[in-house]
Amino acid sequence: MTQTKHMLSLLVENNAGVLSRIAGLFTRRGYNIDSLTVGETQDPKNSRMTIVMTCDEAALEQIKKQFNKLIEVIKVTELSYNNALTRELVLIKLEADENSRSRVIEIANIFRAKIIDVTAGTMTVEMTGDEVKISGFLELMRPFGVMELVRTGFCGIERG
Amino acid sequence: MTQTKHMLSLLVENNAGVLSRIAGLFTRRGYNIDSLTVGETQDPKNSRMTIVMTCDEAALEQIKKQFNKLIEVIKVTELSYNNALTRELVLIKLEADENSRSRVIEIANIFRAKIIDVTAGTMTVEMTGDEVKISGFLELMRPFGVMELVRTGFCGIERG
């Protein structure tokens, strides 16, 4: 079966073991996680996890079934690019001196990215977007020389 | 000893088991993770993890030592609010009708947040910032009625 990217949003109880049990599920089955984010929700008892993975439909169904068996997992939702708004935050530190600085600013403005730090030889840019926007931005930034790239991984929220 | 928030940035090899081993360390010692993000770096062989936890100095030293023992962990850096730029991405879905909509937009503009979805009864706002900015923003949004809150957790990059 064809391998595609899937994004799962998990509402989980906020306890010390849940992350390790969820990560363990992936390890035991040899599935790799493309990205994972976990943060608080409006209710401090719960956390929201967003997991992106590349797998076929059979593996996806298997993983969802396993998640639903964990007592700490309250709800599993599959987010697609149609029913959800997905965003990632990227911090990128570039080599940039006085000659290239204005070109970096130009591209950052087009993508509504923010310059958050500048030194004599570097610039650090913050930007958010969906997958298409972020990969487009990184493509344009690469020629300047990427010194460091930090990505949060995707998070998503259902529309409407 | 006093419990404070600590942020660790880990450069790790990108393999299926590493997240589970790191999460397992926390579980076994009963430490809770406030937030965790993991995403790709400029080198597809490696991932960058940013972990925020609340603990005392002794626990922090213990955890750092344990991380350094894992062969998949290439480098552990402690990020402080002085040496690093830290950011989180937040998606927040609010109850908002035609009466409250303009007030939401007003606050969003002040915080340079973006409105990414609107329906007759809801608005979804995306914003990024450091801890102070985000908690300030959430404080102002709460009275409108938060239907859903998704946070990526913090990521950070060293300055300069």
PDB file of C-alpha atoms in Angstrom:
ATOM      1  CA  MET A   1       0.000   0.000   0.000  1.00  0.00           C
ATOM      2  CA  THR A   2       1.114   3.558  -0.583  1.00  0.00           C
ATOM      3  CA  GLN A   3       2.803   5.407   2.216  1.00  0.00           C
ATOM      4  CA  THR A   4       1.385   8.855   2.872  1.00  0.00           C
ATOM      5  CA  LYS A   5       1.610  11.468   5.613  1.00  0.00           C
ATOM      6  CA  HIS A   6      -1.024  11.301   8.313  1.00  0.00           C
ATOM      7  CA  MET A   7      -1.665  13.677  11.163  1.00  0.00           C
ATOM      8  CA  LEU A   8      -3.309  12.515  14.372  1.00  0.00           C
ATOM      9  CA  SER A   9      -4.479  14.791  17.156  1.00  0.00           C
ATOM     10  CA  LEU A  10      -4.704  13.136  20.574  1.00  0.00           C
ATOM     11  CA  LEU A  11      -6.356  14.536  23.640  1.00  0.00           C
ATOM     12  CA  VAL A  12      -4.597  12.805  26.544  1.00  0.00           C
ATOM     13  CA  GLU A  13      -4.492  12.945  30.310  1.00  0.00           C
ATOM     14  CA  ASN A  14      -1.574  14.979  31.522  1.00  0.00           C
ATOM     15  CA  ASN A  15       0.543  12.413  33.365  1.00  0.00           C
ATOM     16  CA  ALA A  16       4.176  11.364  33.439  1.00  0.00           C
ATOM     17  CA  GLY A  17       3.768   8.053  31.618  1.00  0.00           C
ATOM     18  CA  VAL A  18       1.583   8.860  28.658  1.00  0.00           C
ATOM     19  CA  LEU A  19       4.264  10.196  26.311  1.00  0.00           C
ATOM     20  CA  SER A  20       6.475   7.217  26.927  1.00  0.00           C
ATOM     21  CA  ARG A  21       3.639   4.746  26.293  1.00  0.00           C
ATOM     22  CA  ILE A  22       2.713   6.460  23.051  1.00  0.00           C
ATOM     23  CA  ALA A  23       6.300   6.670  21.858  1.00  0.00           C
ATOM     24  CA  GLY A  24       6.749   3.021  22.850  1.00  0.00           C
ATOM     25  CA  LEU A  25       3.877   1.964  20.581  1.00  0.00           C
ATOM     26  CA  PHE A  26       5.719   3.405  17.601  1.00  0.00           C
ATOM     27  CA  THR A  27       9.049   1.859  18.535  1.00  0.00           C
ATOM     28  CA  ARG A  28       7.685  -1.638  19.040  1.00  0.00           C
ATOM     29  CA  ARG A  29       6.056  -1.577  15.631  1.00  0.00           C
ATOM     30  CA  GLY A  30       9.051   0.070  13.985  1.00  0.00           C
ATOM     31  CA  TYR A  31       7.046   3.057  12.793  1.00  0.00           C
ATOM     32  CA  ASN A  32       8.888   6.343  12.702  1.00  0.00           C
ATOM     33  CA  ILE A  33       7.334   9.628  13.786  1.00  0.00           C
ATOM     34  CA  ASP A  34       7.915  12.570  11.429  1.00  0.00           C
ATOM     35  CA  SER A  35       7.029  15.077  14.120  1.00  0.00           C
ATOM     36  CA  LEU A  36       5.407  15.227  17.514  1.00  0.00           C
ATOM     37  CA  THR A  37       4.257  18.165  19.578  1.00  0.00           C
ATOM     38  CA  VAL A  38       2.722  18.098  23.005  1.00  0.00           C
ATOM     39  CA  GLY A  39       1.434  21.041  24.987  1.00  0.00           C
ATOM     40  CA  GLU A  40      -1.178  22.120  27.481  1.00  0.00           C
ATOM     41  CA  THR A  41      -4.829  22.655  26.559  1.00  0.00           C
ATOM     42  CA  GLN A  42      -7.463  24.966  28.060  1.00  0.00           C
ATOM     43  CA  ASP A  43      -7.892  22.290  30.757  1.00  0.00           C
ATOM     44  CA  PRO A  44      -4.680  21.776  32.812  1.00  0.00           C
ATOM     45  CA  LYS A  45      -5.623  18.112  33.411  1.00  0.00           C
ATOM     46  CA  ASN A  46      -5.231  17.345  29.700  1.00  0.00           C
ATOM     47  CA  SER A  47      -2.559  17.705  27.043  1.00  0.00           C
ATOM     48  CA  ARG A  48      -2.929  17.779  23.279  1.00  0.00           C
ATOM     49  CA  MET A  49      -0.494  15.767  21.150  1.00  0.00           C
ATOM     50  CA  THR A  50      -0.166  16.146  17.425  1.00  0.00           C
ATOM     51  CA  ILE A  51       1.681  13.342  15.671  1.00  0.00           C
ATOM     52  CA  VAL A  52       2.687  13.266  12.008  1.00  0.00           C
ATOM     53  CA  MET A  53       3.771   9.966  10.534  1.00  0.00           C
ATOM     54  CA  THR A  54       4.335   8.452   7.124  1.00  0.00           C
ATOM     55  CA  CYS A  55       2.661   5.068   6.750  1.00  0.00           C
ATOM     56  CA  ASP A  56       0.081   3.115   4.766  1.00  0.00           C
ATOM     57  CA  GLU A  57      -3.641   2.867   5.622  1.00  0.00           C
ATOM     58  CA  ALA A  58      -3.287  -0.484   7.404  1.00  0.00           C
ATOM     59  CA  ALA A  59      -0.599   0.821   9.749  1.00  0.00           C
ATOM     60  CA  LEU A  60      -2.641   3.964  10.430  1.00  0.00           C
ATOM     61  CA  GLU A  61      -5.694   1.935  11.444  1.00  0.00           C
ATOM     62  CA  GLN A  62      -3.522  -0.255  13.642  1.00  0.00           C
ATOM     63  CA  ILE A  63      -1.983   2.730  15.428  1.00  0.00           C
ATOM     64  CA  LYS A  64      -5.374   4.400  15.967  1.00  0.00           C
ATOM     65  CA  LYS A  65      -6.718   1.176  17.462  1.00  0.00           C
ATOM     66  CA  GLN A  66      -3.731   0.945  19.819  1.00  0.00           C
ATOM     67  CA  PHE A  67      -4.130   4.579  20.895  1.00  0.00           C
ATOM     68  CA  ASN A  68      -7.776   4.019  21.719  1.00  0.00           C
ATOM     69  CA  LYS A  69      -6.791   1.154  24.006  1.00  0.00           C
ATOM     70  CA  LEU A  70      -4.635   3.377  26.212  1.00  0.00           C
ATOM     71  CA  ILE A  71      -6.653   4.602  29.162  1.00  0.00           C
ATOM     72  CA  GLU A  72      -4.881   7.985  29.185  1.00  0.00           C
ATOM     73  CA  VAL A  73      -6.051   8.686  25.636  1.00  0.00           C
ATOM     74  CA  ILE A  74      -9.355  10.559  25.749  1.00  0.00           C
ATOM     75  CA  LYS A  75      -9.895  11.164  22.041  1.00  0.00           C
ATOM     76  CA  VAL A  76      -8.120  10.503  18.745  1.00  0.00           C
ATOM     77  CA  THR A  77      -8.922  12.687  15.731  1.00  0.00           C
ATOM     78  CA  GLU A  78      -7.408  12.390  12.290  1.00  0.00           C
ATOM     79  CA  LEU A  79      -6.602  15.805  10.855  1.00  0.00           C
ATOM     80  CA  SER A  80      -6.535  16.146   7.100  1.00  0.00           C
ATOM     81  CA  TYR A  81      -5.566  19.129   5.048  1.00  0.00           C
ATOM     82  CA  ASN A  82      -9.298  19.533   4.279  1.00  0.00           C
ATOM     83  CA  ASN A  83     -10.855  19.447   7.754  1.00  0.00           C
ATOM     84  CA  ALA A  84      -8.087  21.120   9.758  1.00  0.00           C
ATOM     85  CA  LEU A  85      -5.773  24.100   9.963  1.00  0.00           C
ATOM     86  CA  THR A  86      -2.236  22.840  10.411  1.00  0.00           C
ATOM     87  CA  ARG A  87       0.715  25.001  11.350  1.00  0.00           C
ATOM     88  CA  GLU A  88       4.347  24.619  12.279  1.00  0.00           C
ATOM     89  CA  LEU A  89       6.787  27.098  13.807  1.00  0.00           C
ATOM     90  CA  VAL A  90      10.304  27.249  12.420  1.00  0.00           C
ATOM     91  CA  LEU A  91      13.347  29.110  13.745  1.00  0.00           C
ATOM     92  CA  ILE A  92      16.192  29.408  11.290  1.00  0.00           C
ATOM     93  CA  LYS A  93      19.642  30.920  11.821  1.00  0.00           C
ATOM     94  CA  LEU A  94      21.319  32.021   8.605  1.00  0.00           C
ATOM     95  CA  GLU A  95      24.707  33.260   7.580  1.00  0.00           C
ATOM     96  CA  ALA A  96      24.006  36.845   6.565  1.00  0.00           C
ATOM     97  CA  ASP A  97      26.304  39.838   6.405  1.00  0.00           C
ATOM     98  CA  GLU A  98      25.637  43.391   5.255  1.00  0.00           C
ATOM     99  CA  ASN A  99      25.597  42.259   1.628  1.00  0.00           C
ATOM    100  CA  SER A 100      22.940  39.574   1.943  1.00  0.00           C
ATOM    101  CA  ARG A 101      20.883  41.038   4.814  1.00  0.00           C
ATOM    102  CA  SER A 102      18.482  43.036   2.672  1.00  0.00           C
ATOM    103  CA  ARG A 103      17.732  40.007   0.487  1.00  0.00           C
ATOM    104  CA  VAL A 104      16.866  37.939   3.573  1.00  0.00           C
ATOM    105  CA  ILE A 105      14.553  40.708   4.825  1.00  0.00           C
ATOM    106  CA  GLU A 106      12.873  40.904   1.415  1.00  0.00           C
ATOM    107  CA  ILE A 107      12.014  37.189   1.371  1.00  0.00           C
ATOM    108  CA  ALA A 108      11.012  37.229   5.067  1.00  0.00           C
ATOM    109  CA  ASN A 109       8.531  40.046   4.365  1.00  0.00           C
ATOM    110  CA  ILE A 110       6.906  38.161   1.513  1.00  0.00           C
ATOM    111  CA  PHE A 111       6.378  35.149   3.792  1.00  0.00           C
ATOM    112  CA  ARG A 112       5.330  37.334   6.747  1.00  0.00           C
ATOM    113  CA  ALA A 113       8.255  35.881   8.697  1.00  0.00           C
ATOM    114  CA  LYS A 114       9.825  37.859  11.542  1.00  0.00           C
ATOM    115  CA  ILE A 115      13.505  38.700  11.995  1.00  0.00           C
ATOM    116  CA  ILE A 116      14.093  38.011  15.693  1.00  0.00           C
ATOM    117  CA  ASP A 117      17.876  38.378  16.011  1.00  0.00           C
ATOM    118  CA  VAL A 118      20.727  39.929  14.030  1.00  0.00           C
ATOM    119  CA  THR A 119      24.484  39.883  14.566  1.00  0.00           C
ATOM    120  CA  ALA A 120      27.335  40.974  12.277  1.00  0.00           C
ATOM    121  CA  GLY A 121      27.345  37.599  10.532  1.00  0.00           C
ATOM    122  CA  THR A 122      23.975  35.996  11.305  1.00  0.00           C
ATOM    123  CA  MET A 123      20.237  36.525  11.140  1.00  0.00           C
ATOM    124  CA  THR A 124      17.583  34.505  12.943  1.00  0.00           C
ATOM    125  CA  VAL A 125      14.140  34.306  11.393  1.00  0.00           C
ATOM    126  CA  GLU A 126      10.886  33.009  12.876  1.00  0.00           C
ATOM    127  CA  MET A 127       8.099  31.848  10.641  1.00  0.00           C
ATOM    128  CA  THR A 128       4.884  29.843  10.801  1.00  0.00           C
ATOM    129  CA  GLY A 129       2.861  28.181   8.104  1.00  0.00           C
ATOM    130  CA  ASP A 130       1.501  24.993   6.678  1.00  0.00           C
ATOM    131  CA  GLU A 131       3.729  22.433   5.041  1.00  0.00           C
ATOM    132  CA  VAL A 132       3.719  23.998   1.578  1.00  0.00           C
ATOM    133  CA  LYS A 133       4.585  27.477   2.864  1.00  0.00           C
ATOM    134  CA  ILE A 134       7.358  26.247   5.140  1.00  0.00           C
ATOM    135  CA  SER A 135       9.079  24.099   2.558  1.00  0.00           C
ATOM    136  CA  GLY A 136       8.875  26.959   0.057  1.00  0.00           C
ATOM    137  CA  PHE A 137      10.456  29.329   2.558  1.00  0.00           C
ATOM    138  CA  LEU A 138      13.241  26.904   3.527  1.00  0.00           C
ATOM    139  CA  GLU A 139      14.031  26.355  -0.147  1.00  0.00           C
ATOM    140  CA  LEU A 140      14.630  30.084  -0.592  1.00  0.00           C
ATOM    141  CA  MET A 141      16.640  30.404   2.619  1.00  0.00           C
ATOM    142  CA  ARG A 142      18.978  27.472   1.957  1.00  0.00           C
ATOM    143  CA  PRO A 143      21.323  29.313  -0.474  1.00  0.00           C
ATOM    144  CA  PHE A 144      22.220  31.859   2.232  1.00  0.00           C
ATOM    145  CA  GLY A 145      23.654  29.075   4.407  1.00  0.00           C
ATOM    146  CA  VAL A 146      21.565  27.535   7.177  1.00  0.00           C
ATOM    147  CA  MET A 147      23.555  27.368  10.424  1.00  0.00           C
ATOM    148  CA  GLU A 148      20.745  26.026  12.551  1.00  0.00           C
ATOM    149  CA  LEU A 149      17.155  24.980  11.968  1.00  0.00           C
ATOM    150  CA  VAL A 150      14.703  24.252  14.773  1.00  0.00           C
ATOM    151  CA  ARG A 151      11.152  23.132  13.997  1.00  0.00           C
ATOM    152  CA  THR A 152       8.378  22.553  16.503  1.00  0.00           C
ATOM    153  CA  GLY A 153       6.615  19.960  14.382  1.00  0.00           C
ATOM    154  CA  PHE A 154       3.037  20.428  13.226  1.00  0.00           C
ATOM    155  CA  CYS A 155       0.029  21.144  15.352  1.00  0.00           C
ATOM    156  CA  GLY A 156      -3.499  21.326  14.055  1.00  0.00           C
ATOM    157  CA  ILE A 157      -6.991  22.422  14.948  1.00  0.00           C
ATOM    158  CA  GLU A 158     -10.264  21.373  13.344  1.00  0.00           C
ATOM    159  CA  ARG A 159     -11.978  24.009  11.221  1.00  0.00           C
ATOM    160  CA  GLY A 160     -15.136  25.874  12.157  1.00  0.00           C
TER     161      GLY A 160
ATOM    162  CA  MET B   1      15.456  22.748  46.457  1.00  0.00           C
ATOM    163  CA  THR B   2      13.343  25.148  44.449  1.00  0.00           C
ATOM    164  CA  GLN B   3      11.526  23.865  41.415  1.00  0.00           C
ATOM    165  CA  THR B   4      11.979  26.016  38.332  1.00  0.00           C
ATOM    166  CA  LYS B   5      11.353  25.693  34.613  1.00  0.00           C
ATOM    167  CA  HIS B   6      14.254  24.417  32.545  1.00  0.00           C
ATOM    168  CA  MET B   7      14.552  24.108  28.806  1.00  0.00           C
ATOM    169  CA  LEU B   8      16.837  21.538  27.198  1.00  0.00           C
ATOM    170  CA  SER B   9      17.648  21.356  23.523  1.00  0.00           C
ATOM    171  CA  LEU B  10      18.757  17.926  22.301  1.00  0.00           C
ATOM    172  CA  LEU B  11      20.311  17.114  18.974  1.00  0.00           C
ATOM    173  CA  VAL B  12      19.485  13.441  18.399  1.00  0.00           C
ATOM    174  CA  GLU B  13      19.800  10.811  15.704  1.00  0.00           C
ATOM    175  CA  ASN B  14      16.591  10.454  13.767  1.00  0.00           C
ATOM    176  CA  ASN B  15      15.524   6.888  14.577  1.00  0.00           C
ATOM    177  CA  ALA B  16      12.377   5.145  15.731  1.00  0.00           C
ATOM    178  CA  GLY B  17      13.497   4.403  19.285  1.00  0.00           C
ATOM    179  CA  VAL B  18      14.973   7.655  20.498  1.00  0.00           C
ATOM    180  CA  LEU B  19      11.757   9.420  21.509  1.00  0.00           C
ATOM    181  CA  SER B  20      10.576   6.414  23.445  1.00  0.00           C
ATOM    182  CA  ARG B  21      13.897   6.074  25.292  1.00  0.00           C
ATOM    183  CA  ILE B  22      13.893   9.758  26.217  1.00  0.00           C
ATOM    184  CA  ALA B  23      10.264   9.725  27.338  1.00  0.00           C
ATOM    185  CA  GLY B  24      10.998   6.534  29.287  1.00  0.00           C
ATOM    186  CA  LEU B  25      13.743   8.278  31.272  1.00  0.00           C
ATOM    187  CA  PHE B  26      11.218  10.809  32.538  1.00  0.00           C
ATOM    188  CA  THR B  27       8.605   8.205  33.390  1.00  0.00           C
ATOM    189  CA  ARG B  28      10.974   5.972  35.337  1.00  0.00           C
ATOM    190  CA  ARG B  29      12.068   8.884  37.467  1.00  0.00           C
ATOM    191  CA  GLY B  30       8.536  10.259  37.799  1.00  0.00           C
ATOM    192  CA  TYR B  31       9.450  13.617  36.265  1.00  0.00           C
ATOM    193  CA  ASN B  32       6.756  15.265  34.214  1.00  0.00           C
ATOM    194  CA  ILE B  33       7.446  17.065  30.946  1.00  0.00           C
ATOM    195  CA  ASP B  34       5.784  20.472  30.554  1.00  0.00           C
ATOM    196  CA  SER B  35       6.243  20.422  26.818  1.00  0.00           C
ATOM    197  CA  LEU B  36       8.163  18.582  24.153  1.00  0.00           C
ATOM    198  CA  THR B  37       8.669  19.334  20.500  1.00  0.00           C
ATOM    199  CA  VAL B  38      10.593  17.300  17.977  1.00  0.00           C
ATOM    200  CA  GLY B  39      11.216  18.152  14.366  1.00  0.00           C
ATOM    201  CA  GLU B  40      13.711  17.816  11.553  1.00  0.00           C
ATOM    202  CA  THR B  41      16.917  19.856  11.367  1.00  0.00           C
ATOM    203  CA  GLN B  42      18.927  21.029   8.358  1.00  0.00           C
ATOM    204  CA  ASP B  43      20.443  17.510   8.335  1.00  0.00           C
ATOM    205  CA  PRO B  44      17.798  14.798   7.672  1.00  0.00           C
ATOM    206  CA  LYS B  45      19.809  12.280   9.728  1.00  0.00           C
ATOM    207  CA  ASN B  46      19.178  14.306  12.905  1.00  0.00           C
ATOM    208  CA  SER B  47      16.205  15.675  14.827  1.00  0.00           C
ATOM    209  CA  ARG B  48      16.068  18.499  17.331  1.00  0.00           C
ATOM    210  CA  MET B  49      14.078  18.004  20.519  1.00  0.00           C
ATOM    211  CA  THR B  50      13.194  20.817  22.885  1.00  0.00           C
ATOM    212  CA  ILE B  51      12.018  19.734  26.324  1.00  0.00           C
ATOM    213  CA  VAL B  52      10.622  22.001  29.034  1.00  0.00           C
ATOM    214  CA  MET B  53      10.348  20.617  32.539  1.00  0.00           C
ATOM    215  CA  THR B  54       9.821  21.896  36.054  1.00  0.00           C
ATOM    216  CA  CYS B  55      12.323  20.460  38.507  1.00  0.00           C
ATOM    217  CA  ASP B  56      15.092  21.339  40.939  1.00  0.00           C
ATOM    218  CA  GLU B  57      18.792  21.624  40.074  1.00  0.00           C
ATOM    219  CA  ALA B  58      19.616  18.107  41.265  1.00  0.00           C
ATOM    220  CA  ALA B  59      16.985  16.518  39.031  1.00  0.00           C
ATOM    221  CA  LEU B  60      18.129  18.640  36.098  1.00  0.00           C
ATOM    222  CA  GLU B  61      21.738  17.490  36.468  1.00  0.00           C
ATOM    223  CA  GLN B  62      20.561  13.890  36.754  1.00  0.00           C
ATOM    224  CA  ILE B  63      18.469  14.121  33.579  1.00  0.00           C
ATOM    225  CA  LYS B  64      21.289  15.770  31.617  1.00  0.00           C
ATOM    226  CA  LYS B  65      23.666  12.999  32.693  1.00  0.00           C
ATOM    227  CA  GLN B  66      21.167  10.344  31.596  1.00  0.00           C
ATOM    228  CA  PHE B  67      20.659  12.031  28.230  1.00  0.00           C
ATOM    229  CA  ASN B  68      24.392  12.115  27.607  1.00  0.00           C
ATOM    230  CA  LYS B  69      24.562   8.362  28.177  1.00  0.00           C
ATOM    231  CA  LEU B  70      22.132   7.621  25.330  1.00  0.00           C
ATOM    232  CA  ILE B  71      24.076   6.879  22.162  1.00  0.00           C
ATOM    233  CA  GLU B  72      21.432   8.541  19.970  1.00  0.00           C
ATOM    234  CA  VAL B  73      21.908  11.860  21.784  1.00  0.00           C
ATOM    235  CA  ILE B  74      24.538  13.911  19.975  1.00  0.00           C
ATOM    236  CA  LYS B  75      24.429  17.102  22.048  1.00  0.00           C
ATOM    237  CA  VAL B  76      22.530  18.504  25.022  1.00  0.00           C
ATOM    238  CA  THR B  77      22.290  22.277  25.454  1.00  0.00           C
ATOM    239  CA  GLU B  78      20.516  24.105  28.227  1.00  0.00           C
ATOM    240  CA  LEU B  79      18.600  27.096  26.893  1.00  0.00           C
ATOM    241  CA  SER B  80      17.990  29.955  29.263  1.00  0.00           C
ATOM    242  CA  TYR B  81      15.960  33.073  28.677  1.00  0.00           C
ATOM    243  CA  ASN B  82      19.305  34.920  28.467  1.00  0.00           C
ATOM    244  CA  ASN B  83      21.235  32.852  25.935  1.00  0.00           C
ATOM    245  CA  ALA B  84      18.377  31.735  23.703  1.00  0.00           C
ATOM    246  CA  LEU B  85      15.349  32.842  21.726  1.00  0.00           C
ATOM    247  CA  THR B  86      12.403  30.706  22.728  1.00  0.00           C
ATOM    248  CA  ARG B  87       9.093  30.573  20.906  1.00  0.00           C
ATOM    249  CA  GLU B  88       5.870  28.636  20.988  1.00  0.00           C
ATOM    250  CA  LEU B  89       3.036  28.463  18.478  1.00  0.00           C
ATOM    251  CA  VAL B  90      -0.527  28.544  19.762  1.00  0.00           C
ATOM    252  CA  LEU B  91      -3.782  27.927  17.895  1.00  0.00           C
ATOM    253  CA  ILE B  92      -6.876  29.059  19.729  1.00  0.00           C
ATOM    254  CA  LYS B  93     -10.515  28.678  18.715  1.00  0.00           C
ATOM    255  CA  LEU B  94     -12.813  31.191  20.372  1.00  0.00           C
ATOM    256  CA  GLU B  95     -16.516  31.740  20.622  1.00  0.00           C
ATOM    257  CA  ALA B  96     -17.001  34.970  18.696  1.00  0.00           C
ATOM    258  CA  ASP B  97     -20.045  36.352  16.954  1.00  0.00           C
ATOM    259  CA  GLU B  98     -20.571  39.648  15.154  1.00  0.00           C
ATOM    260  CA  ASN B  99     -20.655  41.515  18.474  1.00  0.00           C
ATOM    261  CA  SER B 100     -17.316  40.311  19.832  1.00  0.00           C
ATOM    262  CA  ARG B 101     -15.447  39.802  16.555  1.00  0.00           C
ATOM    263  CA  SER B 102     -13.994  43.291  16.328  1.00  0.00           C
ATOM    264  CA  ARG B 103     -12.677  43.106  19.889  1.00  0.00           C
ATOM    265  CA  VAL B 104     -10.888  39.844  19.106  1.00  0.00           C
ATOM    266  CA  ILE B 105      -9.332  41.396  15.991  1.00  0.00           C
ATOM    267  CA  GLU B 106      -8.203  44.416  18.015  1.00  0.00           C
ATOM    268  CA  ILE B 107      -6.334  42.302  20.566  1.00  0.00           C
ATOM    269  CA  ALA B 108      -4.943  40.004  17.857  1.00  0.00           C
ATOM    270  CA  ASN B 109      -3.471  42.996  16.031  1.00  0.00           C
ATOM    271  CA  ILE B 110      -1.730  44.276  19.151  1.00  0.00           C
ATOM    272  CA  PHE B 111      -0.091  40.878  19.645  1.00  0.00           C
ATOM    273  CA  ARG B 112       0.644  40.474  15.922  1.00  0.00           C
ATOM    274  CA  ALA B 113      -1.488  37.336  15.956  1.00  0.00           C
ATOM    275  CA  LYS B 114      -3.192  36.135  12.771  1.00  0.00           C
ATOM    276  CA  ILE B 115      -6.873  35.307  12.306  1.00  0.00           C
ATOM    277  CA  ILE B 116      -6.777  32.068  10.307  1.00  0.00           C
ATOM    278  CA  ASP B 117     -10.450  30.999  10.296  1.00  0.00           C
ATOM    279  CA  VAL B 118     -13.852  32.592  10.927  1.00  0.00           C
ATOM    280  CA  THR B 119     -17.336  31.103  11.045  1.00  0.00           C
ATOM    281  CA  ALA B 120     -20.648  32.627  12.222  1.00  0.00           C
ATOM    282  CA  GLY B 121     -19.897  31.699  15.830  1.00  0.00           C
ATOM    283  CA  THR B 122     -16.145  31.070  16.017  1.00  0.00           C
ATOM    284  CA  MET B 123     -12.773  32.594  15.279  1.00  0.00           C
ATOM    285  CA  THR B 124      -9.451  30.766  15.142  1.00  0.00           C
ATOM    286  CA  VAL B 125      -6.309  32.737  15.926  1.00  0.00           C
ATOM    287  CA  GLU B 126      -2.665  31.758  15.421  1.00  0.00           C
ATOM    288  CA  MET B 127       0.051  33.403  17.456  1.00  0.00           C
ATOM    289  CA  THR B 128       3.689  32.910  18.370  1.00  0.00           C
ATOM    290  CA  GLY B 129       5.752  34.326  21.177  1.00  0.00           C
ATOM    291  CA  ASP B 130       7.783  33.671  24.260  1.00  0.00           C
ATOM    292  CA  GLU B 131       6.186  32.533  27.493  1.00  0.00           C
ATOM    293  CA  VAL B 132       5.320  36.022  28.766  1.00  0.00           C
ATOM    294  CA  LYS B 133       3.673  37.098  25.533  1.00  0.00           C
ATOM    295  CA  ILE B 134       1.676  33.896  25.158  1.00  0.00           C
ATOM    296  CA  SER B 135       0.326  33.854  28.690  1.00  0.00           C
ATOM    297  CA  GLY B 136      -0.612  37.527  28.370  1.00  0.00           C
ATOM    298  CA  PHE B 137      -2.459  36.823  25.149  1.00  0.00           C
ATOM    299  CA  LEU B 138      -4.313  33.797  26.534  1.00  0.00           C
ATOM    300  CA  GLU B 139      -5.348  35.828  29.564  1.00  0.00           C
ATOM    301  CA  LEU B 140      -7.040  38.368  27.303  1.00  0.00           C
ATOM    302  CA  MET B 141      -8.655  35.727  25.098  1.00  0.00           C
ATOM    303  CA  ARG B 142     -10.116  33.644  27.937  1.00  0.00           C
ATOM    304  CA  PRO B 143     -13.174  35.884  28.598  1.00  0.00           C
ATOM    305  CA  PHE B 144     -14.411  35.346  25.015  1.00  0.00           C
ATOM    306  CA  GLY B 145     -14.724  31.600  25.672  1.00  0.00           C
ATOM    307  CA  VAL B 146     -11.948  29.227  24.580  1.00  0.00           C
ATOM    308  CA  MET B 147     -13.399  26.255  22.679  1.00  0.00           C
ATOM    309  CA  GLU B 148     -10.087  24.690  21.826  1.00  0.00           C
ATOM    310  CA  LEU B 149      -6.458  25.447  22.531  1.00  0.00           C
ATOM    311  CA  VAL B 150      -3.568  23.692  20.791  1.00  0.00           C
ATOM    312  CA  ARG B 151       0.034  24.529  21.685  1.00  0.00           C
ATOM    313  CA  THR B 152       3.149  23.167  20.019  1.00  0.00           C
ATOM    314  CA  GLY B 153       5.285  23.499  23.118  1.00  0.00           C
ATOM    315  CA  PHE B 154       8.418  25.640  23.141  1.00  0.00           C
ATOM    316  CA  CYS B 155      11.328  25.462  20.804  1.00  0.00           C
ATOM    317  CA  GLY B 156      14.480  27.499  21.130  1.00  0.00           C
ATOM    318  CA  ILE B 157      17.606  28.558  19.300  1.00  0.00           C
ATOM    319  CA  GLU B 158      20.820  29.963  20.754  1.00  0.00           C
ATOM    320  CA  ARG B 159      21.415  33.646  20.166  1.00  0.00           C
ATOM    321  CA  GLY B 160      24.020  35.077  17.782  1.00  0.00           C
TER     322      GLY B 160
END
